[in-house]
Amino acid sequence: MPYVITRLCTNDGACVEVCPVACIHTRPGAPQFYIDPDVCIDCEQCEIVCPVDAIFKDVDVPAEHAEAIDINASFFRQNKAVVGPVAFETAWQMVQRAHAYAASVGIAVTAAVVDEAGVPIAVGRMDGAAPRTAELAVSKAYTAAAFHLATADLAAQARQPWLRSLVVAHRGRLLPAAGGLVIFDGITIIGAVGVAGGSATDHDVLCCQAAFSVLETGGH
Ligand code: SF4
Ligand code: SF4
């Protein structure tokens, strides 16, 4: 249930500063800011800071502002291209590229590629990688897809009450720890990659970055 900005907005931008997933946007000349309903994670931070009480949860929007739900969604519909998720062949190459990097530095990891909804497309556990890394890698990828953010950017906020309550709401599938990166096609998210098993946190991030080399070399 996303939040919605109504026409009460005075365009001061205060909500943009606090949104952890950067889903509040506008364009020059527009009368207000808008929230992307596909990205909003219901964290309430924008509602708390809005000086004019212009923001509501969609189920709580007053009747006189009901049109705001469609106005917010339409703003993003007009600006997004329709693209599919990462193709399996690309996803599998990304997993293999992450494995190759891991092997080169002497570690064994699981790498996972998920679609934009966090559903796995390809998962590979290297020989020697701990069994639990399979679940951790998928969780990191799921988290990056859900937040539209590198999971390392969430790690510092892991103790924040809003994030902890979201972890519970997502039944423990959210893992705000480094090692998950978002895959974009232009400005549209088409998936995410997650890696677990490195002996240092940096290893997981570097494996993710190695996976992205597939996209740079035309695998996507
Ligand atoms: S509820 Fe949270 S995620 Fe949604 S728009 Fe507001 S600050 Fe962003
Ligand atoms: S904080 Fe409120 S008034 Fe300011 S831009 Fe966001 S919705 Fe508009």
PDB file of C-alpha atoms and ligand atoms in Angstrom:
ATOM      1  CA  MET A   1       0.000   0.000   0.000  1.00  0.00           C
ATOM      2  CA  PRO A   2       1.980   3.000  -1.224  1.00  0.00           C
ATOM      3  CA  TYR A   3       1.784   6.556  -0.046  1.00  0.00           C
ATOM      4  CA  VAL A   4       0.271   9.278  -2.223  1.00  0.00           C
ATOM      5  CA  ILE A   5       0.917  13.018  -2.523  1.00  0.00           C
ATOM      6  CA  THR A   6      -2.148  15.206  -2.911  1.00  0.00           C
ATOM      7  CA  ARG A   7      -2.570  18.652  -4.465  1.00  0.00           C
ATOM      8  CA  LEU A   8      -1.927  20.166  -1.015  1.00  0.00           C
ATOM      9  CA  CYS A   9       1.786  19.790  -1.838  1.00  0.00           C
ATOM     10  CA  THR A  10       3.672  23.087  -1.828  1.00  0.00           C
ATOM     11  CA  ASN A  11       6.671  21.723  -3.738  1.00  0.00           C
ATOM     12  CA  ASP A  12       9.273  22.353  -1.022  1.00  0.00           C
ATOM     13  CA  GLY A  13      10.943  18.967  -1.584  1.00  0.00           C
ATOM     14  CA  ALA A  14      11.289  18.025   2.087  1.00  0.00           C
ATOM     15  CA  CYS A  15       9.945  14.516   1.494  1.00  0.00           C
ATOM     16  CA  VAL A  16      12.487  13.807  -1.249  1.00  0.00           C
ATOM     17  CA  GLU A  17      15.319  14.151   1.262  1.00  0.00           C
ATOM     18  CA  VAL A  18      14.019  11.413   3.554  1.00  0.00           C
ATOM     19  CA  CYS A  19      12.750   8.799   1.106  1.00  0.00           C
ATOM     20  CA  PRO A  20      15.115   5.800   1.433  1.00  0.00           C
ATOM     21  CA  VAL A  21      14.228   4.408  -2.009  1.00  0.00           C
ATOM     22  CA  ALA A  22      14.205   7.688  -3.976  1.00  0.00           C
ATOM     23  CA  CYS A  23      10.688   7.192  -5.296  1.00  0.00           C
ATOM     24  CA  ILE A  24       9.455  10.814  -5.014  1.00  0.00           C
ATOM     25  CA  HIS A  25       9.861  12.860  -8.170  1.00  0.00           C
ATOM     26  CA  THR A  26       8.513  15.794 -10.125  1.00  0.00           C
ATOM     27  CA  ARG A  27       9.407  17.667 -13.299  1.00  0.00           C
ATOM     28  CA  PRO A  28       9.935  21.358 -14.009  1.00  0.00           C
ATOM     29  CA  GLY A  29       6.635  23.231 -14.017  1.00  0.00           C
ATOM     30  CA  ALA A  30       4.649  20.442 -12.344  1.00  0.00           C
ATOM     31  CA  PRO A  31       2.324  21.610  -9.549  1.00  0.00           C
ATOM     32  CA  GLN A  32       3.478  19.035  -7.011  1.00  0.00           C
ATOM     33  CA  PHE A  33       5.701  16.040  -6.252  1.00  0.00           C
ATOM     34  CA  TYR A  34       4.557  12.459  -6.962  1.00  0.00           C
ATOM     35  CA  ILE A  35       5.252   9.037  -5.397  1.00  0.00           C
ATOM     36  CA  ASP A  36       5.973   5.996  -7.573  1.00  0.00           C
ATOM     37  CA  PRO A  37       3.540   3.334  -6.287  1.00  0.00           C
ATOM     38  CA  ASP A  38       5.693   0.516  -7.712  1.00  0.00           C
ATOM     39  CA  VAL A  39       8.681   1.566  -5.619  1.00  0.00           C
ATOM     40  CA  CYS A  40       7.277   3.023  -2.381  1.00  0.00           C
ATOM     41  CA  ILE A  41       7.984   0.690   0.555  1.00  0.00           C
ATOM     42  CA  ASP A  42       5.475   2.211   3.010  1.00  0.00           C
ATOM     43  CA  CYS A  43       8.087   3.507   5.424  1.00  0.00           C
ATOM     44  CA  GLU A  44       6.097   6.652   6.432  1.00  0.00           C
ATOM     45  CA  GLN A  45       9.154   8.892   6.454  1.00  0.00           C
ATOM     46  CA  CYS A  46       7.714  11.337   3.913  1.00  0.00           C
ATOM     47  CA  GLU A  47       4.408  11.655   5.729  1.00  0.00           C
ATOM     48  CA  ILE A  48       6.237  12.508   8.951  1.00  0.00           C
ATOM     49  CA  VAL A  49       8.229  15.398   7.475  1.00  0.00           C
ATOM     50  CA  CYS A  50       5.614  16.963   5.195  1.00  0.00           C
ATOM     51  CA  PRO A  51       4.923  20.432   6.653  1.00  0.00           C
ATOM     52  CA  VAL A  52       1.458  20.706   5.095  1.00  0.00           C
ATOM     53  CA  ASP A  53       0.147  17.142   5.622  1.00  0.00           C
ATOM     54  CA  ALA A  54      -0.119  16.571   1.892  1.00  0.00           C
ATOM     55  CA  ILE A  55       0.837  12.865   2.045  1.00  0.00           C
ATOM     56  CA  PHE A  56      -1.433   9.944   2.868  1.00  0.00           C
ATOM     57  CA  LYS A  57      -1.334   6.174   2.679  1.00  0.00           C
ATOM     58  CA  ASP A  58      -3.437   5.257  -0.361  1.00  0.00           C
ATOM     59  CA  VAL A  59      -6.120   3.586   1.761  1.00  0.00           C
ATOM     60  CA  ASP A  60      -6.390   6.713   3.919  1.00  0.00           C
ATOM     61  CA  VAL A  61      -6.594   9.373   1.189  1.00  0.00           C
ATOM     62  CA  PRO A  62      -9.542  11.700   2.009  1.00  0.00           C
ATOM     63  CA  ALA A  63     -12.424  11.517  -0.467  1.00  0.00           C
ATOM     64  CA  GLU A  64     -11.774  15.059  -1.720  1.00  0.00           C
ATOM     65  CA  HIS A  65      -8.262  13.974  -2.795  1.00  0.00           C
ATOM     66  CA  ALA A  66      -9.154  10.520  -4.176  1.00  0.00           C
ATOM     67  CA  GLU A  67      -7.980  11.452  -7.675  1.00  0.00           C
ATOM     68  CA  ALA A  68      -4.439  11.820  -6.315  1.00  0.00           C
ATOM     69  CA  ILE A  69      -3.932   8.026  -6.345  1.00  0.00           C
ATOM     70  CA  ASP A  70      -4.270   7.873 -10.118  1.00  0.00           C
ATOM     71  CA  ILE A  71      -2.444  11.173 -10.643  1.00  0.00           C
ATOM     72  CA  ASN A  72       0.632   9.866  -8.780  1.00  0.00           C
ATOM     73  CA  ALA A  73       0.618   6.547 -10.667  1.00  0.00           C
ATOM     74  CA  SER A  74       0.033   8.218 -14.047  1.00  0.00           C
ATOM     75  CA  PHE A  75       3.057  10.478 -13.606  1.00  0.00           C
ATOM     76  CA  PHE A  76       5.335   7.424 -13.596  1.00  0.00           C
ATOM     77  CA  ARG A  77       3.396   5.416 -16.197  1.00  0.00           C
ATOM     78  CA  GLN A  78       4.010   8.205 -18.689  1.00  0.00           C
ATOM     79  CA  ASN A  79       7.729   8.277 -17.957  1.00  0.00           C
ATOM     80  CA  LYS A  80       8.577   4.571 -17.890  1.00  0.00           C
ATOM     81  CA  ALA A  81       9.299   2.253 -20.781  1.00  0.00           C
ATOM     82  CA  VAL A  82       7.886  -1.266 -20.586  1.00  0.00           C
ATOM     83  CA  VAL A  83      10.785  -3.724 -20.457  1.00  0.00           C
ATOM     84  CA  GLY A  84      11.030  -7.342 -19.393  1.00  0.00           C
ATOM     85  CA  PRO A  85      13.120  -8.953 -16.670  1.00  0.00           C
ATOM     86  CA  VAL A  86      16.722 -10.076 -17.140  1.00  0.00           C
ATOM     87  CA  ALA A  87      16.837 -12.916 -19.680  1.00  0.00           C
ATOM     88  CA  PHE A  88      17.811 -16.292 -18.236  1.00  0.00           C
ATOM     89  CA  GLU A  89      20.888 -16.580 -20.452  1.00  0.00           C
ATOM     90  CA  THR A  90      22.121 -13.186 -19.222  1.00  0.00           C
ATOM     91  CA  ALA A  91      21.288 -14.051 -15.625  1.00  0.00           C
ATOM     92  CA  TRP A  92      23.200 -17.316 -15.853  1.00  0.00           C
ATOM     93  CA  GLN A  93      26.214 -15.601 -17.375  1.00  0.00           C
ATOM     94  CA  MET A  94      26.129 -13.103 -14.492  1.00  0.00           C
ATOM     95  CA  VAL A  95      26.147 -15.952 -11.977  1.00  0.00           C
ATOM     96  CA  GLN A  96      29.085 -17.564 -13.755  1.00  0.00           C
ATOM     97  CA  ARG A  97      30.986 -14.273 -13.936  1.00  0.00           C
ATOM     98  CA  ALA A  98      30.526 -13.806 -10.162  1.00  0.00           C
ATOM     99  CA  HIS A  99      31.776 -17.357  -9.617  1.00  0.00           C
ATOM    100  CA  ALA A 100      34.820 -16.746 -11.791  1.00  0.00           C
ATOM    101  CA  TYR A 101      35.774 -13.680  -9.771  1.00  0.00           C
ATOM    102  CA  ALA A 102      35.235 -15.554  -6.495  1.00  0.00           C
ATOM    103  CA  ALA A 103      37.462 -18.393  -7.687  1.00  0.00           C
ATOM    104  CA  SER A 104      40.157 -15.913  -8.700  1.00  0.00           C
ATOM    105  CA  VAL A 105      40.390 -14.587  -5.138  1.00  0.00           C
ATOM    106  CA  GLY A 106      40.139 -18.027  -3.537  1.00  0.00           C
ATOM    107  CA  ILE A 107      36.601 -17.941  -2.124  1.00  0.00           C
ATOM    108  CA  ALA A 108      33.408 -19.910  -2.792  1.00  0.00           C
ATOM    109  CA  VAL A 109      30.085 -18.074  -3.013  1.00  0.00           C
ATOM    110  CA  THR A 110      26.497 -18.358  -4.091  1.00  0.00           C
ATOM    111  CA  ALA A 111      25.361 -15.839  -6.698  1.00  0.00           C
ATOM    112  CA  ALA A 112      21.712 -15.170  -7.475  1.00  0.00           C
ATOM    113  CA  VAL A 113      19.922 -13.073 -10.081  1.00  0.00           C
ATOM    114  CA  VAL A 114      16.271 -12.183  -9.488  1.00  0.00           C
ATOM    115  CA  ASP A 115      13.633 -10.298 -11.468  1.00  0.00           C
ATOM    116  CA  GLU A 116      12.256  -6.885 -10.501  1.00  0.00           C
ATOM    117  CA  ALA A 117       9.865  -8.511  -8.041  1.00  0.00           C
ATOM    118  CA  GLY A 118      12.679 -10.403  -6.332  1.00  0.00           C
ATOM    119  CA  VAL A 119      11.791 -13.819  -7.797  1.00  0.00           C
ATOM    120  CA  PRO A 120      14.894 -15.905  -8.639  1.00  0.00           C
ATOM    121  CA  ILE A 121      15.893 -16.350 -12.298  1.00  0.00           C
ATOM    122  CA  ALA A 122      19.276 -18.032 -11.801  1.00  0.00           C
ATOM    123  CA  VAL A 123      21.039 -19.199  -8.651  1.00  0.00           C
ATOM    124  CA  GLY A 124      24.399 -20.945  -8.517  1.00  0.00           C
ATOM    125  CA  ARG A 125      26.232 -22.267  -5.442  1.00  0.00           C
ATOM    126  CA  MET A 126      29.886 -22.992  -6.025  1.00  0.00           C
ATOM    127  CA  ASP A 127      31.455 -26.172  -4.747  1.00  0.00           C
ATOM    128  CA  GLY A 128      32.614 -25.430  -1.233  1.00  0.00           C
ATOM    129  CA  ALA A 129      30.182 -22.556  -0.581  1.00  0.00           C
ATOM    130  CA  ALA A 130      28.261 -22.965   2.668  1.00  0.00           C
ATOM    131  CA  PRO A 131      24.646 -24.127   2.167  1.00  0.00           C
ATOM    132  CA  ARG A 132      23.230 -21.071   3.944  1.00  0.00           C
ATOM    133  CA  THR A 133      24.812 -18.781   1.332  1.00  0.00           C
ATOM    134  CA  ALA A 134      22.128 -19.856  -1.159  1.00  0.00           C
ATOM    135  CA  GLU A 135      19.372 -18.294   0.922  1.00  0.00           C
ATOM    136  CA  LEU A 136      21.485 -15.267   1.833  1.00  0.00           C
ATOM    137  CA  ALA A 137      22.357 -14.500  -1.802  1.00  0.00           C
ATOM    138  CA  VAL A 138      18.699 -14.656  -2.860  1.00  0.00           C
ATOM    139  CA  SER A 139      17.724 -12.464   0.100  1.00  0.00           C
ATOM    140  CA  LYS A 140      20.307  -9.829  -0.830  1.00  0.00           C
ATOM    141  CA  ALA A 141      19.088  -9.798  -4.423  1.00  0.00           C
ATOM    142  CA  TYR A 142      15.464  -9.656  -3.243  1.00  0.00           C
ATOM    143  CA  THR A 143      16.320  -6.728  -0.969  1.00  0.00           C
ATOM    144  CA  ALA A 144      18.077  -4.773  -3.723  1.00  0.00           C
ATOM    145  CA  ALA A 145      15.071  -5.314  -6.021  1.00  0.00           C
ATOM    146  CA  ALA A 146      12.553  -4.364  -3.327  1.00  0.00           C
ATOM    147  CA  PHE A 147      14.370  -1.163  -2.319  1.00  0.00           C
ATOM    148  CA  HIS A 148      15.759  -0.281  -5.735  1.00  0.00           C
ATOM    149  CA  LEU A 149      19.060   0.294  -3.953  1.00  0.00           C
ATOM    150  CA  ALA A 150      22.438  -1.340  -3.446  1.00  0.00           C
ATOM    151  CA  THR A 151      22.057  -3.255  -0.192  1.00  0.00           C
ATOM    152  CA  ALA A 152      25.284  -1.712   1.114  1.00  0.00           C
ATOM    153  CA  ASP A 153      23.388   1.610   1.224  1.00  0.00           C
ATOM    154  CA  LEU A 154      20.848   0.048   3.580  1.00  0.00           C
ATOM    155  CA  ALA A 155      23.348  -1.567   5.916  1.00  0.00           C
ATOM    156  CA  ALA A 156      23.899   1.661   7.860  1.00  0.00           C
ATOM    157  CA  GLN A 157      20.153   1.938   8.502  1.00  0.00           C
ATOM    158  CA  ALA A 158      19.661  -1.679   9.581  1.00  0.00           C
ATOM    159  CA  ARG A 159      18.786  -0.680  13.157  1.00  0.00           C
ATOM    160  CA  GLN A 160      16.232   1.973  12.187  1.00  0.00           C
ATOM    161  CA  PRO A 161      12.744   1.055  13.460  1.00  0.00           C
ATOM    162  CA  TRP A 162      11.132   1.576  10.045  1.00  0.00           C
ATOM    163  CA  LEU A 163      13.556  -0.841   8.420  1.00  0.00           C
ATOM    164  CA  ARG A 164      13.236  -3.413  11.172  1.00  0.00           C
ATOM    165  CA  SER A 165       9.469  -3.384  10.862  1.00  0.00           C
ATOM    166  CA  LEU A 166       9.790  -3.853   7.092  1.00  0.00           C
ATOM    167  CA  VAL A 167      12.077  -6.844   7.650  1.00  0.00           C
ATOM    168  CA  VAL A 168       9.309  -8.389   9.740  1.00  0.00           C
ATOM    169  CA  ALA A 169       6.659  -7.479   7.142  1.00  0.00           C
ATOM    170  CA  HIS A 170       8.715  -9.188   4.426  1.00  0.00           C
ATOM    171  CA  ARG A 171       8.952 -12.317   6.621  1.00  0.00           C
ATOM    172  CA  GLY A 172      12.675 -12.072   7.055  1.00  0.00           C
ATOM    173  CA  ARG A 173      13.451 -12.021   3.333  1.00  0.00           C
ATOM    174  CA  LEU A 174      14.970  -8.535   3.524  1.00  0.00           C
ATOM    175  CA  LEU A 175      18.675  -8.572   4.233  1.00  0.00           C
ATOM    176  CA  PRO A 176      20.180  -5.073   4.551  1.00  0.00           C
ATOM    177  CA  ALA A 177      23.782  -6.211   4.158  1.00  0.00           C
ATOM    178  CA  ALA A 178      26.307  -5.435   1.419  1.00  0.00           C
ATOM    179  CA  GLY A 179      26.328  -7.761  -1.584  1.00  0.00           C
ATOM    180  CA  GLY A 180      23.168  -6.893  -3.526  1.00  0.00           C
ATOM    181  CA  LEU A 181      23.015  -4.601  -6.581  1.00  0.00           C
ATOM    182  CA  VAL A 182      20.130  -3.462  -8.780  1.00  0.00           C
ATOM    183  CA  ILE A 183      20.080  -4.168 -12.533  1.00  0.00           C
ATOM    184  CA  PHE A 184      18.683  -1.308 -14.610  1.00  0.00           C
ATOM    185  CA  ASP A 185      17.608  -1.044 -18.236  1.00  0.00           C
ATOM    186  CA  GLY A 186      17.767   2.716 -18.691  1.00  0.00           C
ATOM    187  CA  ILE A 187      15.809   4.045 -15.711  1.00  0.00           C
ATOM    188  CA  THR A 188      13.749   0.872 -15.316  1.00  0.00           C
ATOM    189  CA  ILE A 189      14.682  -1.838 -12.825  1.00  0.00           C
ATOM    190  CA  ILE A 190      14.732  -5.263 -14.441  1.00  0.00           C
ATOM    191  CA  GLY A 191      16.237  -7.275 -11.618  1.00  0.00           C
ATOM    192  CA  ALA A 192      19.009  -7.538  -9.061  1.00  0.00           C
ATOM    193  CA  VAL A 193      22.031  -9.645  -8.255  1.00  0.00           C
ATOM    194  CA  GLY A 194      23.029 -10.914  -4.819  1.00  0.00           C
ATOM    195  CA  VAL A 195      26.157 -12.686  -3.617  1.00  0.00           C
ATOM    196  CA  ALA A 196      26.956 -14.323  -0.275  1.00  0.00           C
ATOM    197  CA  GLY A 197      29.870 -16.317   1.027  1.00  0.00           C
ATOM    198  CA  GLY A 198      32.821 -13.970   0.771  1.00  0.00           C
ATOM    199  CA  SER A 199      35.186 -13.982   3.721  1.00  0.00           C
ATOM    200  CA  ALA A 200      34.968 -10.167   3.751  1.00  0.00           C
ATOM    201  CA  THR A 201      31.931  -8.040   2.903  1.00  0.00           C
ATOM    202  CA  ASP A 202      33.843  -6.443   0.059  1.00  0.00           C
ATOM    203  CA  HIS A 203      34.200  -9.815  -1.608  1.00  0.00           C
ATOM    204  CA  ASP A 204      30.447 -10.134  -2.085  1.00  0.00           C
ATOM    205  CA  VAL A 205      30.231  -6.626  -3.555  1.00  0.00           C
ATOM    206  CA  LEU A 206      33.153  -7.275  -5.893  1.00  0.00           C
ATOM    207  CA  CYS A 207      31.548 -10.516  -7.071  1.00  0.00           C
ATOM    208  CA  CYS A 208      28.349  -8.554  -7.840  1.00  0.00           C
ATOM    209  CA  GLN A 209      30.361  -6.002  -9.781  1.00  0.00           C
ATOM    210  CA  ALA A 210      32.048  -8.805 -11.716  1.00  0.00           C
ATOM    211  CA  ALA A 211      28.608 -10.128 -12.645  1.00  0.00           C
ATOM    212  CA  PHE A 212      27.749  -6.716 -14.109  1.00  0.00           C
ATOM    213  CA  SER A 213      30.599  -7.017 -16.580  1.00  0.00           C
ATOM    214  CA  VAL A 214      28.264  -9.306 -18.567  1.00  0.00           C
ATOM    215  CA  LEU A 215      25.982  -6.325 -19.232  1.00  0.00           C
ATOM    216  CA  GLU A 216      28.896  -4.120 -20.233  1.00  0.00           C
ATOM    217  CA  THR A 217      30.150  -6.672 -22.743  1.00  0.00           C
ATOM    218  CA  GLY A 218      26.761  -7.090 -24.431  1.00  0.00           C
ATOM    219  CA  GLY A 219      25.513 -10.175 -22.630  1.00  0.00           C
ATOM    220  CA  HIS A 220      22.292  -8.303 -21.961  1.00  0.00           C
TER     221      HIS A 220
HETATM  222  S1  SF4 B   1       6.433   6.031   2.368  1.00  0.00           S
HETATM  223 FE1  SF4 B   1       8.699   5.888   2.426  1.00  0.00          FE
HETATM  224  S2  SF4 B   1       9.208   4.838   0.506  1.00  0.00           S
HETATM  225 FE2  SF4 B   1       7.108   5.614   0.260  1.00  0.00          FE
HETATM  226  S3  SF4 B   1       7.378   7.602  -0.682  1.00  0.00           S
HETATM  227 FE3  SF4 B   1       7.286   7.953   1.524  1.00  0.00          FE
HETATM  228  S4  SF4 B   1       9.448   7.985   2.169  1.00  0.00           S
HETATM  229 FE4  SF4 B   1       9.397   7.050   0.119  1.00  0.00          FE
HETATM  230  S1  SF4 B   2       7.106  17.420   1.928  1.00  0.00           S
HETATM  231 FE1  SF4 B   2       4.918  17.730   1.460  1.00  0.00          FE
HETATM  232  S2  SF4 B   2       4.834  19.793   0.623  1.00  0.00           S
HETATM  233 FE2  SF4 B   2       6.985  19.193   0.566  1.00  0.00          FE
HETATM  234  S3  SF4 B   2       7.280  18.342  -1.523  1.00  0.00           S
HETATM  235 FE3  SF4 B   2       6.770  16.631  -0.169  1.00  0.00          FE
HETATM  236  S4  SF4 B   2       4.543  16.426  -0.334  1.00  0.00           S
HETATM  237 FE4  SF4 B   2       5.080  18.429  -1.129  1.00  0.00          FE
END
